[in-house]
mmCIF file of C-alpha atoms and ligand atoms in Angstrom:
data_model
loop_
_atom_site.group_PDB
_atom_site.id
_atom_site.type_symbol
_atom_site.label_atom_id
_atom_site.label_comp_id
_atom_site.label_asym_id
_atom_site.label_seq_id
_atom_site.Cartn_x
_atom_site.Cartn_y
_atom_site.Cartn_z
ATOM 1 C CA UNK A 1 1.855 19.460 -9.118
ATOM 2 C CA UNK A 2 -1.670 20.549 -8.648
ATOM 3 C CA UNK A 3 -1.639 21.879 -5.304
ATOM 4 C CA UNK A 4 1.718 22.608 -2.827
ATOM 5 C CA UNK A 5 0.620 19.819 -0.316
ATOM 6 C CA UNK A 6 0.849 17.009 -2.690
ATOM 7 C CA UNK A 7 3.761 14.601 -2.008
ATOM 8 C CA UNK A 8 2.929 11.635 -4.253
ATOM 9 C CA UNK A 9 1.174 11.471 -7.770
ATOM 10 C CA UNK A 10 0.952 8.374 -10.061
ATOM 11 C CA UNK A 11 -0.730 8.473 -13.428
ATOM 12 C CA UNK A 12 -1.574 6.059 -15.595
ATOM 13 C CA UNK A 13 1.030 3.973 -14.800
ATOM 14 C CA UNK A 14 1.072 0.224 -16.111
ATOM 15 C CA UNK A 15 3.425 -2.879 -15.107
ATOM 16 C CA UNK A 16 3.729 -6.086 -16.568
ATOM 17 C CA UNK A 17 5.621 -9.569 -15.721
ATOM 18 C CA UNK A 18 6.898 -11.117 -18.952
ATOM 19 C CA UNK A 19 7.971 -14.656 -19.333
ATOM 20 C CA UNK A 20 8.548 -17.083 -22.018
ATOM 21 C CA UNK A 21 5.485 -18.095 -22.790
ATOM 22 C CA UNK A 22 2.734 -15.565 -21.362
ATOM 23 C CA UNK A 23 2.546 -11.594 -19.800
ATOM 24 C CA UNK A 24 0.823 -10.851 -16.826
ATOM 25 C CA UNK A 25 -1.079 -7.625 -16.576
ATOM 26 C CA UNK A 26 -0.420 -6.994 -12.863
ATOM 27 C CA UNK A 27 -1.149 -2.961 -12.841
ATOM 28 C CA UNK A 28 -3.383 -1.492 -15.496
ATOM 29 C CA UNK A 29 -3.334 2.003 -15.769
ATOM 30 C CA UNK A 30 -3.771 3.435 -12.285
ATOM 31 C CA UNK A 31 -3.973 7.044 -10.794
ATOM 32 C CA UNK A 32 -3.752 8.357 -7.221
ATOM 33 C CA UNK A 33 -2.571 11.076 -4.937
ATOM 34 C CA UNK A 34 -1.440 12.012 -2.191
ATOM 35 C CA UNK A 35 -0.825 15.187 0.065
ATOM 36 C CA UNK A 36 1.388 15.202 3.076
ATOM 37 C CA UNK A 37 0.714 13.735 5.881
ATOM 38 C CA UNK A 38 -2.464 11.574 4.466
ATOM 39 C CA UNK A 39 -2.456 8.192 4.427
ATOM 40 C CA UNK A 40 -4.125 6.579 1.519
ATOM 41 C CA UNK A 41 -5.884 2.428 2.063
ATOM 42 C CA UNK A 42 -4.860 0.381 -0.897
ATOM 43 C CA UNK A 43 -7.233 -2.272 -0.906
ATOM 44 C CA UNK A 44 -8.254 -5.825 -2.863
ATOM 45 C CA UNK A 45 -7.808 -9.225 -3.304
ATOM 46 C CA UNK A 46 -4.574 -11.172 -3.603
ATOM 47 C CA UNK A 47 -3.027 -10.544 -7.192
ATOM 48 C CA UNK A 48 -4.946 -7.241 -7.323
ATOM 49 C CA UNK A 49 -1.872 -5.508 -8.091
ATOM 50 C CA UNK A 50 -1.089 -3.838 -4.727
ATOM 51 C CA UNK A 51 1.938 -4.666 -3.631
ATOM 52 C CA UNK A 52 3.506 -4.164 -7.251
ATOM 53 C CA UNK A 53 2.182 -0.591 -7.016
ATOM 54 C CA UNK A 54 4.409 -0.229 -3.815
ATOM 55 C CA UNK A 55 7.555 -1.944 -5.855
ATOM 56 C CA UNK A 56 6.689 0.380 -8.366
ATOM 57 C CA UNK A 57 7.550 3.151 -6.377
ATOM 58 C CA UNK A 58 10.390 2.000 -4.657
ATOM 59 C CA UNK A 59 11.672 0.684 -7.941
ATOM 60 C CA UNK A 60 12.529 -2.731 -6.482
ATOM 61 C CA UNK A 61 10.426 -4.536 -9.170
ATOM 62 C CA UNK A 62 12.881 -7.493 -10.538
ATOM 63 C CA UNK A 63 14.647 -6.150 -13.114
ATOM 64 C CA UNK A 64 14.531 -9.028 -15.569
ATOM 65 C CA UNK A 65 10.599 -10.381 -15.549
ATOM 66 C CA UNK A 66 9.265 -6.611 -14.856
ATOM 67 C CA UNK A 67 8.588 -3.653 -16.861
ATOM 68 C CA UNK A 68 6.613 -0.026 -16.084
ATOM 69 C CA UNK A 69 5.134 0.046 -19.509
ATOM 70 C CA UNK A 70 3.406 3.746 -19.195
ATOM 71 C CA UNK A 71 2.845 5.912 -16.555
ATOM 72 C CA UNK A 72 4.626 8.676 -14.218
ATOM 73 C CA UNK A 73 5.547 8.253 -10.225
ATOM 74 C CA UNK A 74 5.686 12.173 -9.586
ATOM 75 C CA UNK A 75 7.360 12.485 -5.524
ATOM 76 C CA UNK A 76 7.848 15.853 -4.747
ATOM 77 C CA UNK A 77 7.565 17.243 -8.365
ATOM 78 C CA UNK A 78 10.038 14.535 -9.727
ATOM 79 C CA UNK A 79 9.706 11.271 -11.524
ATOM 80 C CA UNK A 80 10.933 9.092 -9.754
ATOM 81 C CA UNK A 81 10.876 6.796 -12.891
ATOM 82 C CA UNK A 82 13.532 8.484 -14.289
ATOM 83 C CA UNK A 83 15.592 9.344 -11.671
ATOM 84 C CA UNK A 84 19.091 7.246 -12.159
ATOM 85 C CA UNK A 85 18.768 4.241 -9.985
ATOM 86 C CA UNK A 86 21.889 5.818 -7.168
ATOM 87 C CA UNK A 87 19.359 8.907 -6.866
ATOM 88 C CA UNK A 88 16.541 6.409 -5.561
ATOM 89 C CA UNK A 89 18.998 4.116 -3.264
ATOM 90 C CA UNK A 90 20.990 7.201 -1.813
ATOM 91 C CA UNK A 91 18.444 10.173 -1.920
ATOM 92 C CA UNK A 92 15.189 8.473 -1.784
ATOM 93 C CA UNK A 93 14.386 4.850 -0.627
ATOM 94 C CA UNK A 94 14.784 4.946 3.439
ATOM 95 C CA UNK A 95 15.554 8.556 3.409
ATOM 96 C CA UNK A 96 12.134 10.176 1.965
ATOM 97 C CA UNK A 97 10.134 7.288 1.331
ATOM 98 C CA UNK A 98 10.960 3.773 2.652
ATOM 99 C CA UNK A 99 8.671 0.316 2.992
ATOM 100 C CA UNK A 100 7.170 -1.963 5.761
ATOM 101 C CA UNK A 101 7.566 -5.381 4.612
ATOM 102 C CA UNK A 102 4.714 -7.711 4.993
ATOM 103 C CA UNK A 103 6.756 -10.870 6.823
ATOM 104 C CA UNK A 104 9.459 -9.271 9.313
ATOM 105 C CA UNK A 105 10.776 -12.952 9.591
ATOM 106 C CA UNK A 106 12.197 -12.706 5.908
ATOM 107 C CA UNK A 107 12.795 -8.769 5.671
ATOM 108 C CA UNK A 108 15.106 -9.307 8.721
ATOM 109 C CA UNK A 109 18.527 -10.391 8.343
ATOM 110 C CA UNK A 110 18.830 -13.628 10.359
ATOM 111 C CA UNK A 111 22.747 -13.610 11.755
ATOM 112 C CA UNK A 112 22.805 -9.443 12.502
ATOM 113 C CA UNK A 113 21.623 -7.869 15.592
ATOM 114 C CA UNK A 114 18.537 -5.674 15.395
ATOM 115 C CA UNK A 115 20.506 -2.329 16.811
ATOM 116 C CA UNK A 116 22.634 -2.947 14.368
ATOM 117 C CA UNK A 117 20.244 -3.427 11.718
ATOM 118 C CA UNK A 118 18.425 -0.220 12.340
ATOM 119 C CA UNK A 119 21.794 1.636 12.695
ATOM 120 C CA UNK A 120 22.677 0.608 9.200
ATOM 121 C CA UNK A 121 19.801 2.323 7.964
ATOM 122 C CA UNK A 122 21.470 5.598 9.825
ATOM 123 C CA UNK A 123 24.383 4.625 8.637
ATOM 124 C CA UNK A 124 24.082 4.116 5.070
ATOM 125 C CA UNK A 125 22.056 7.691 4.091
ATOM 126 C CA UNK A 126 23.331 9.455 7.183
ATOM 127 C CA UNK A 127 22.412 13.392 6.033
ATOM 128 C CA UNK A 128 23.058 14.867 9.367
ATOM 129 C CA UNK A 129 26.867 13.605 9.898
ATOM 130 C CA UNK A 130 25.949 11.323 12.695
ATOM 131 C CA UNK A 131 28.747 9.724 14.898
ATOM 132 C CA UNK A 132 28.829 6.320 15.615
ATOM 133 C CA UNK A 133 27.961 7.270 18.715
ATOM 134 C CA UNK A 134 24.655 9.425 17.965
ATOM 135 C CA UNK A 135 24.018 6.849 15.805
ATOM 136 C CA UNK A 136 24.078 4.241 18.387
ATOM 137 C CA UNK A 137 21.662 7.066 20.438
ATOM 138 C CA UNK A 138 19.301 7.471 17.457
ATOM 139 C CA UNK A 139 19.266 3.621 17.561
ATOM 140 C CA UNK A 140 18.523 3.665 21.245
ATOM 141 C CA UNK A 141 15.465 6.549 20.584
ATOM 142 C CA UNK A 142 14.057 4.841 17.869
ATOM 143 C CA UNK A 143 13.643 0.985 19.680
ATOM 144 C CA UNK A 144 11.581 3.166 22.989
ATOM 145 C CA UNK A 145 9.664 4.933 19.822
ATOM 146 C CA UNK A 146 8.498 1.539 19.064
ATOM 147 C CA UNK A 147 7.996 0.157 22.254
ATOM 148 C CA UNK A 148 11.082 -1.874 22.172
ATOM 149 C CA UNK A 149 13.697 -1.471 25.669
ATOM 150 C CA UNK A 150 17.087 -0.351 24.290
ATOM 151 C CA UNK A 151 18.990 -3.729 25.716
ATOM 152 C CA UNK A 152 17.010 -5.656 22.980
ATOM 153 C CA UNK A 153 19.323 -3.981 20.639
ATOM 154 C CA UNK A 154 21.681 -6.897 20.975
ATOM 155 C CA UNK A 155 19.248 -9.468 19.777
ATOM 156 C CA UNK A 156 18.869 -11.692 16.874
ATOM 157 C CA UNK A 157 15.579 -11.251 15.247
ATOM 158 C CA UNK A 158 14.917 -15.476 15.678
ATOM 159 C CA UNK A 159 15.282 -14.067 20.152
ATOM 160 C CA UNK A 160 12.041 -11.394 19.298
ATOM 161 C CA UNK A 161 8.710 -12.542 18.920
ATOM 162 C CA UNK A 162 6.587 -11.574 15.649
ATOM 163 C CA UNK A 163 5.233 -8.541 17.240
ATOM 164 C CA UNK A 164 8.386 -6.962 18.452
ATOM 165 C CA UNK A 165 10.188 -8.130 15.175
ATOM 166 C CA UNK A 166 7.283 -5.856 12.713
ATOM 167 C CA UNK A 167 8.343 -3.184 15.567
ATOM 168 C CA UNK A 168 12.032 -3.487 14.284
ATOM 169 C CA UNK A 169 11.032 -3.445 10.628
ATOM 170 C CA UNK A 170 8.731 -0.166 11.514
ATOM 171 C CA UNK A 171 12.048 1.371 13.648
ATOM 172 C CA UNK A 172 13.915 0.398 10.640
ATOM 173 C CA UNK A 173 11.427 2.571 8.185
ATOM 174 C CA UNK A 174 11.073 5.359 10.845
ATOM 175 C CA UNK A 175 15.059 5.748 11.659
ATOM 176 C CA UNK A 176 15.637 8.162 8.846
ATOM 177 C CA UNK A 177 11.960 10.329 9.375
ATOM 178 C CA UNK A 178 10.653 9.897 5.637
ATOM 179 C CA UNK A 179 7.942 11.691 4.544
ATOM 180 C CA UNK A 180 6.204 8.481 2.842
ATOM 181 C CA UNK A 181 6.070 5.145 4.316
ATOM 182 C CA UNK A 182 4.546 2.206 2.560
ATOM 183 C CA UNK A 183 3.136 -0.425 4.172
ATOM 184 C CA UNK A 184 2.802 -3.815 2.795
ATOM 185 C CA UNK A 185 0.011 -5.290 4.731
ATOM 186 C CA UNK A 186 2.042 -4.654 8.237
ATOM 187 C CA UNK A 187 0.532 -6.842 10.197
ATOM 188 C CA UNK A 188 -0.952 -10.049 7.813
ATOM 189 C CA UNK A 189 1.604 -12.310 10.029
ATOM 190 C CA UNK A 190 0.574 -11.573 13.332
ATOM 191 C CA UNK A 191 -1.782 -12.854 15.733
ATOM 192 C CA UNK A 192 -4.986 -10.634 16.788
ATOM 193 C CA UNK A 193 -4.699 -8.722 19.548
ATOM 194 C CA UNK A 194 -0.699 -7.652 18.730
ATOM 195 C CA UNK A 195 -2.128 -6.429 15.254
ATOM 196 C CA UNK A 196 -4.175 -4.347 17.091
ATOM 197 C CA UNK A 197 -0.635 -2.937 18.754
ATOM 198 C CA UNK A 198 1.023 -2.423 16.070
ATOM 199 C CA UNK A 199 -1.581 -0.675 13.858
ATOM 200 C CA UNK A 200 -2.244 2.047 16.750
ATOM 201 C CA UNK A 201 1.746 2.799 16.945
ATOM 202 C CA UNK A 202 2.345 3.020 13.259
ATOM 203 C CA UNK A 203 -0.565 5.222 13.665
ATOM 204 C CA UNK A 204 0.594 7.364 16.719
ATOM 205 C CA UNK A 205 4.312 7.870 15.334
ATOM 206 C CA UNK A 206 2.522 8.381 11.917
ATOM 207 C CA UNK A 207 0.889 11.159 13.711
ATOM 208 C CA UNK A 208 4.008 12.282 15.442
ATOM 209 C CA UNK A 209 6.258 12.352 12.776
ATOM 210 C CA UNK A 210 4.118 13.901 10.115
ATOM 211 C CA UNK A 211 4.687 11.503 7.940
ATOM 212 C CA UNK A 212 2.004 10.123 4.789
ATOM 213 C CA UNK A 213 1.451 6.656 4.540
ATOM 214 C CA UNK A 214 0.016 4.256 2.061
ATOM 215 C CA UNK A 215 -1.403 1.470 3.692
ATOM 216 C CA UNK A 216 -1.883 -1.812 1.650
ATOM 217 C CA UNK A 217 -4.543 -4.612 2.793
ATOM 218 C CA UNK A 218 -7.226 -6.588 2.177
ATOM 219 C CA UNK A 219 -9.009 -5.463 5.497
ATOM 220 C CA UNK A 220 -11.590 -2.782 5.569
ATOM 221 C CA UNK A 221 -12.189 -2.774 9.021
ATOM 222 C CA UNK A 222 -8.488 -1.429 9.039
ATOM 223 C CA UNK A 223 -8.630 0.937 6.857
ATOM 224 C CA UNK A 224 -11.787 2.817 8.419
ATOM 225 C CA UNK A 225 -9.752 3.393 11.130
ATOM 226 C CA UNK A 226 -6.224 4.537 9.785
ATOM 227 C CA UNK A 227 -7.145 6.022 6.506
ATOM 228 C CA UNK A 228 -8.154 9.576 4.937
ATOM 229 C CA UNK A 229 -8.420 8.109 1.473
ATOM 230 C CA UNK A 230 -9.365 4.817 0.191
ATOM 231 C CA UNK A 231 -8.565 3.426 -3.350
ATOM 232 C CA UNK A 232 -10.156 -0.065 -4.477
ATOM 233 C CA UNK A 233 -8.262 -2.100 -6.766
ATOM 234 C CA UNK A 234 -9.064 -5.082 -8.710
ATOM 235 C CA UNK A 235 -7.031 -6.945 -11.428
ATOM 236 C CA UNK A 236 -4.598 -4.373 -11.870
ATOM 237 C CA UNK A 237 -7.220 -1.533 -12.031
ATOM 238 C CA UNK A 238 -8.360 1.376 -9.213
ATOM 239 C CA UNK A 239 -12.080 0.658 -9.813
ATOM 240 C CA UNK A 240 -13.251 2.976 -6.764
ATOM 241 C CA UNK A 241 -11.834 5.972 -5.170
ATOM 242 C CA UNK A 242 -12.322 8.559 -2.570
ATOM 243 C CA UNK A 243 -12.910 9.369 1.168
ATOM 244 C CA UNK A 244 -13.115 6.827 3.995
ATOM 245 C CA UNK A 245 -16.940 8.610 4.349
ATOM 246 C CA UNK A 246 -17.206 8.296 0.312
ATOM 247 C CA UNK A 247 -16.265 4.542 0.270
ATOM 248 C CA UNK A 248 -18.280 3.964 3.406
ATOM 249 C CA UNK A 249 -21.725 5.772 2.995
ATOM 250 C CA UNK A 250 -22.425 2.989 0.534
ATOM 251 C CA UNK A 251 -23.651 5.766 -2.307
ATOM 252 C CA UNK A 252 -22.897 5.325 -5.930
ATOM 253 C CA UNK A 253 -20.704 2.112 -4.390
ATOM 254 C CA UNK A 254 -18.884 0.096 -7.073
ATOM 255 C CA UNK A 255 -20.555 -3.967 -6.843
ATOM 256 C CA UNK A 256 -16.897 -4.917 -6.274
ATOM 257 C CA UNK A 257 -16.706 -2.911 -3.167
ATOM 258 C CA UNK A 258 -20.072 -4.000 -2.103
ATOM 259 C CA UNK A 259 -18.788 -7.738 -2.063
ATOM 260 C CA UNK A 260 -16.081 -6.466 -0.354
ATOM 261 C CA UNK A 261 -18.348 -5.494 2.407
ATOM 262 C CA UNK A 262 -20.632 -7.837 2.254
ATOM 263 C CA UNK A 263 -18.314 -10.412 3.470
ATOM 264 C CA UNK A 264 -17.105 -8.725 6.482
ATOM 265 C CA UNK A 265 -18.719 -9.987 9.933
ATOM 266 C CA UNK A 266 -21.583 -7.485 11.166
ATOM 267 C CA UNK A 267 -20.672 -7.619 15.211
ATOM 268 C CA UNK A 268 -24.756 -6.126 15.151
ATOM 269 C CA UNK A 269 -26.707 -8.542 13.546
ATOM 270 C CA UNK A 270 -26.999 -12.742 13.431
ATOM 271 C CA UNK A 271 -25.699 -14.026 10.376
ATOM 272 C CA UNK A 272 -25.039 -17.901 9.971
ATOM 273 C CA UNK A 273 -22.943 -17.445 6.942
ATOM 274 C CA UNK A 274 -20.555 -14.778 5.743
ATOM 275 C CA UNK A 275 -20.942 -13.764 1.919
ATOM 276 C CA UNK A 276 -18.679 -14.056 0.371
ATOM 277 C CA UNK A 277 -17.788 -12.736 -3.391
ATOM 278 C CA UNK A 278 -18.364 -15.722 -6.190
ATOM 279 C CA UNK A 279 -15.793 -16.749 -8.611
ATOM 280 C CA UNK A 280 -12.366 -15.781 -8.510
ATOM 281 C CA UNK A 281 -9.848 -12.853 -9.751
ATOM 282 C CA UNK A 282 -9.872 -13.202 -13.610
ATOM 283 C CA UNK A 283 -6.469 -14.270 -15.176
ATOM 284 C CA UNK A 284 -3.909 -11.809 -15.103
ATOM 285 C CA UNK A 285 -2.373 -13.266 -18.661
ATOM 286 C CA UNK A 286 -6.359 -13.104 -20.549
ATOM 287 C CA UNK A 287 -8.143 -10.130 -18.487
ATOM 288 C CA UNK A 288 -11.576 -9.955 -19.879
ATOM 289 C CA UNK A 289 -12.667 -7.228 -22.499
ATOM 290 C CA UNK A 290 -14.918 -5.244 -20.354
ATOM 291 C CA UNK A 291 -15.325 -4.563 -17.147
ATOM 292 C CA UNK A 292 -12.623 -6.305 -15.439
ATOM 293 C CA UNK A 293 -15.200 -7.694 -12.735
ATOM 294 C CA UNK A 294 -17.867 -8.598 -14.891
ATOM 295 C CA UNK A 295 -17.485 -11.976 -14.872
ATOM 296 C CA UNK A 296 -18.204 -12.457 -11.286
ATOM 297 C CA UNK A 297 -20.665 -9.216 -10.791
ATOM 298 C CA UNK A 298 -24.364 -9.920 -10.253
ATOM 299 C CA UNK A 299 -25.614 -6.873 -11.581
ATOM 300 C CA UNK A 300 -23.394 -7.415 -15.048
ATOM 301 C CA UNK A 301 -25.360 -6.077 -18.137
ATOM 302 C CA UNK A 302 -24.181 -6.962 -21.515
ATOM 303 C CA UNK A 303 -22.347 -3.468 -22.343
ATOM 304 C CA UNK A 304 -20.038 -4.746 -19.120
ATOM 305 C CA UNK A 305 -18.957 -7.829 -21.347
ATOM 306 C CA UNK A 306 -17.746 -5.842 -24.128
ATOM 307 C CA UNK A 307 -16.912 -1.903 -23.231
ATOM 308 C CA UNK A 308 -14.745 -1.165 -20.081
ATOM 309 C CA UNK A 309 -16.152 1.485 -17.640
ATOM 310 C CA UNK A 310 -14.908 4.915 -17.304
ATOM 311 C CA UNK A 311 -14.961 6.627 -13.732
ATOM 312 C CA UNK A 312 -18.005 8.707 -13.014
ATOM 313 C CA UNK A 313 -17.320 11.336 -10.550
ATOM 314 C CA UNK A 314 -19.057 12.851 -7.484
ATOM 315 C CA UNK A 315 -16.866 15.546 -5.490
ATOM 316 C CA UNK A 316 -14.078 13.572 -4.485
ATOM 317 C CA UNK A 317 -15.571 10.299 -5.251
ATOM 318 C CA UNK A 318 -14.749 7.878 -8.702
ATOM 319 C CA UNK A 319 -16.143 4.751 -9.460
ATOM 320 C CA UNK A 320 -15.568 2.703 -12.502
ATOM 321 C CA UNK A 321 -18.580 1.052 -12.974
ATOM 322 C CA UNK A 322 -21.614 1.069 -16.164
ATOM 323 C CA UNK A 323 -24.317 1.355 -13.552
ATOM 324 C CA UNK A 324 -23.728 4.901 -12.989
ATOM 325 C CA UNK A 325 -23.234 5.588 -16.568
ATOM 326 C CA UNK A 326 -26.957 7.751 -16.683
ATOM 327 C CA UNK A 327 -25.485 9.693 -13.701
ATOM 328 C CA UNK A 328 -25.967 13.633 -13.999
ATOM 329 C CA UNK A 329 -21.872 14.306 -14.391
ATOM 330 C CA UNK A 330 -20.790 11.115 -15.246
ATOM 331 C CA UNK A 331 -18.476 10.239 -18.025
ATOM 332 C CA UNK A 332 -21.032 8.200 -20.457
ATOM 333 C CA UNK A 333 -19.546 5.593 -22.234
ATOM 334 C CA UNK A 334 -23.222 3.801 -23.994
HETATM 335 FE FE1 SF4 B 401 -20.743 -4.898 -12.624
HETATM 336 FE FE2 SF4 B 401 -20.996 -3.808 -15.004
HETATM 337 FE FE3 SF4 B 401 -20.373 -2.281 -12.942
HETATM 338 FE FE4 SF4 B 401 -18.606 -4.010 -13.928
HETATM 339 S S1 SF4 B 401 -19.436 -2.229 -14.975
HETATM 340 S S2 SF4 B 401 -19.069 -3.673 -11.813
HETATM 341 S S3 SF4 B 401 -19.911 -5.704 -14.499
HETATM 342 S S4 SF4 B 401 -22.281 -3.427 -13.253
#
């Protein structure tokens, strides 16, 4: 590890979805990291590759269509990659680094109380020897820690409304204190004002608790006010990285990001129409040659078309982009 507050580092790691007839290139060869404590924004499109990154690390990609084809997931020094599979479901998922699904309604089992559902979490790693009756106290803790009065232990998620439900998936991820929580666009299925809610507890127990947190969505406006680090990704690829004042200062910004941006209401000015990006994410199955983005980037030049961009680097900063390839310190690739 390169420095002793690092918790997470992924390198180069590539998955793809086989089928019969076609693969699908969902993550292309991606590198991040993070210290503890940090929280890092995962952002892009739909089918960017986001959310595979996160099953990635969990190793809950589907066995039979998935496969990590390079790459290393380094969590505290070890691969998790080739850790055997009863390392990651007894020493690792929900004890050091568990997940906030994006739909509570589906992540929550349907016929089993919430206490109980958040007590099985206790129950199944349970490192400290808890009774059933700390357990039951823990339970009790964790549902105020989330805003949730301890006599709603005895409901059925379908008696909760959406808001209190993503609190019992976030009590669920929190019960154990890992150092890592993922979070799988948190609050895409609720309404306005209780995102809002939610995104200022995960922050304040976030806070609390110490704990790092990758944050995955497609919202900026989010991110600038949860994140330390920001990552861009598009088709399968980190195309810009770096601090929340790197990404936002708008220097050396990758096109991609711009359009990202660019579509986003301005509360400040009039605007009758939002911009948004042309064209559509490229085929996963036939990704083009070059840049991945080229075919929908208005400031494409022909060596886009045919030669892929390397990152060009300023501090902390990385974009992937041929504009920048004259840059003093950049990684030429003409
Ligand atoms: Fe656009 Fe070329 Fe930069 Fe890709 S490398 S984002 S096509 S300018």
């Amino acid at each position: 590890m390169s420095n002793e507050n690092e918790l997470l580092r992924v390198s180069n790691l590539e998955v793809i979805y086989t089928s019969r007839h076609e693969t699908v290139h969902a993550v292309n060869g991606i590198s991040f990291s993070l210290n503890k404590g940090e929280t890092l924004g995962l952002v892009g499109e739909t089918g960017a590759g986001k959310t595979t990154t996160a099953y990635a690390i969990m190793r809950v990609l589907p066995d039979r269509t998935a496969k990590v084809l390079n790459g290393t997931i380094e969590f505290e020094g070890q691969n998790l990659l080739q850790l055997p599979i009863s390392t990651m479901q007894h020493g690792i998922r929900g004890e050091k680094i568990s997940l906030i699904f994006q739909d509570p309604m589906s992540a929550l089992n349907p016929i089993m109380k919430v206490g109980d559902q958040i007590g099985e979490a206790l129950k199944y790693h349970n490192k400290e020897n808890l009774t059933p009756e700390q357990i039951d106290e823990r339970v009790d803790k964790t549902l105020e820690l989330v805003g949730i009065q301890r006599e709603r232990k005895y409901d059925f998620p379908h008696q909760l409304s959406g808001g209190m439900k993503q609190r019992v998936m976030i009590a669920i991820a929190l019960v154990c204190e890992p150092d890592l929580i993922i979070a799988d666009e948190p609050t895409t299925a609720l309404d306005v004002t209780i995102q809002a809610q939610v995104l200022a507890m995960i922050d304040e127990l976030r806070e609390k608790l110490g704990t790092a947190m990758i944050l995955i969505t497609h919202d900026l406006g989010i991110v600038a006010q949860m994140c330390d680090n920001v990552a861009i990704m598009y088709a399968g690829e980190i195309i810009e990285i770096g601090s929340v004042e790197d990404i936002y200062s708008g220097e050396m910004q990758h096109p991609y990001t711009t359009g990202l941006f660019g579509s986003l209401p301005d509360l400040e000015t009039k605007t009758e129409r939002l911009r948004p990006i042309d064209g559509l994410m490229p085929d996963p199955t036939d990704l083009p040659v070059g840049c991945k983005f080229s075919p929908r980037c208005p400031r494409c030049m022909d060596i886009c078309r045919t030669l892929p961009p390397e990152f060009h680097t300023c501090g902390t900063h990385k974009v992937a982009c041929h504009l920048y390839d004259d840059r003093e310190g950049g990684n030429k690739n003409a």
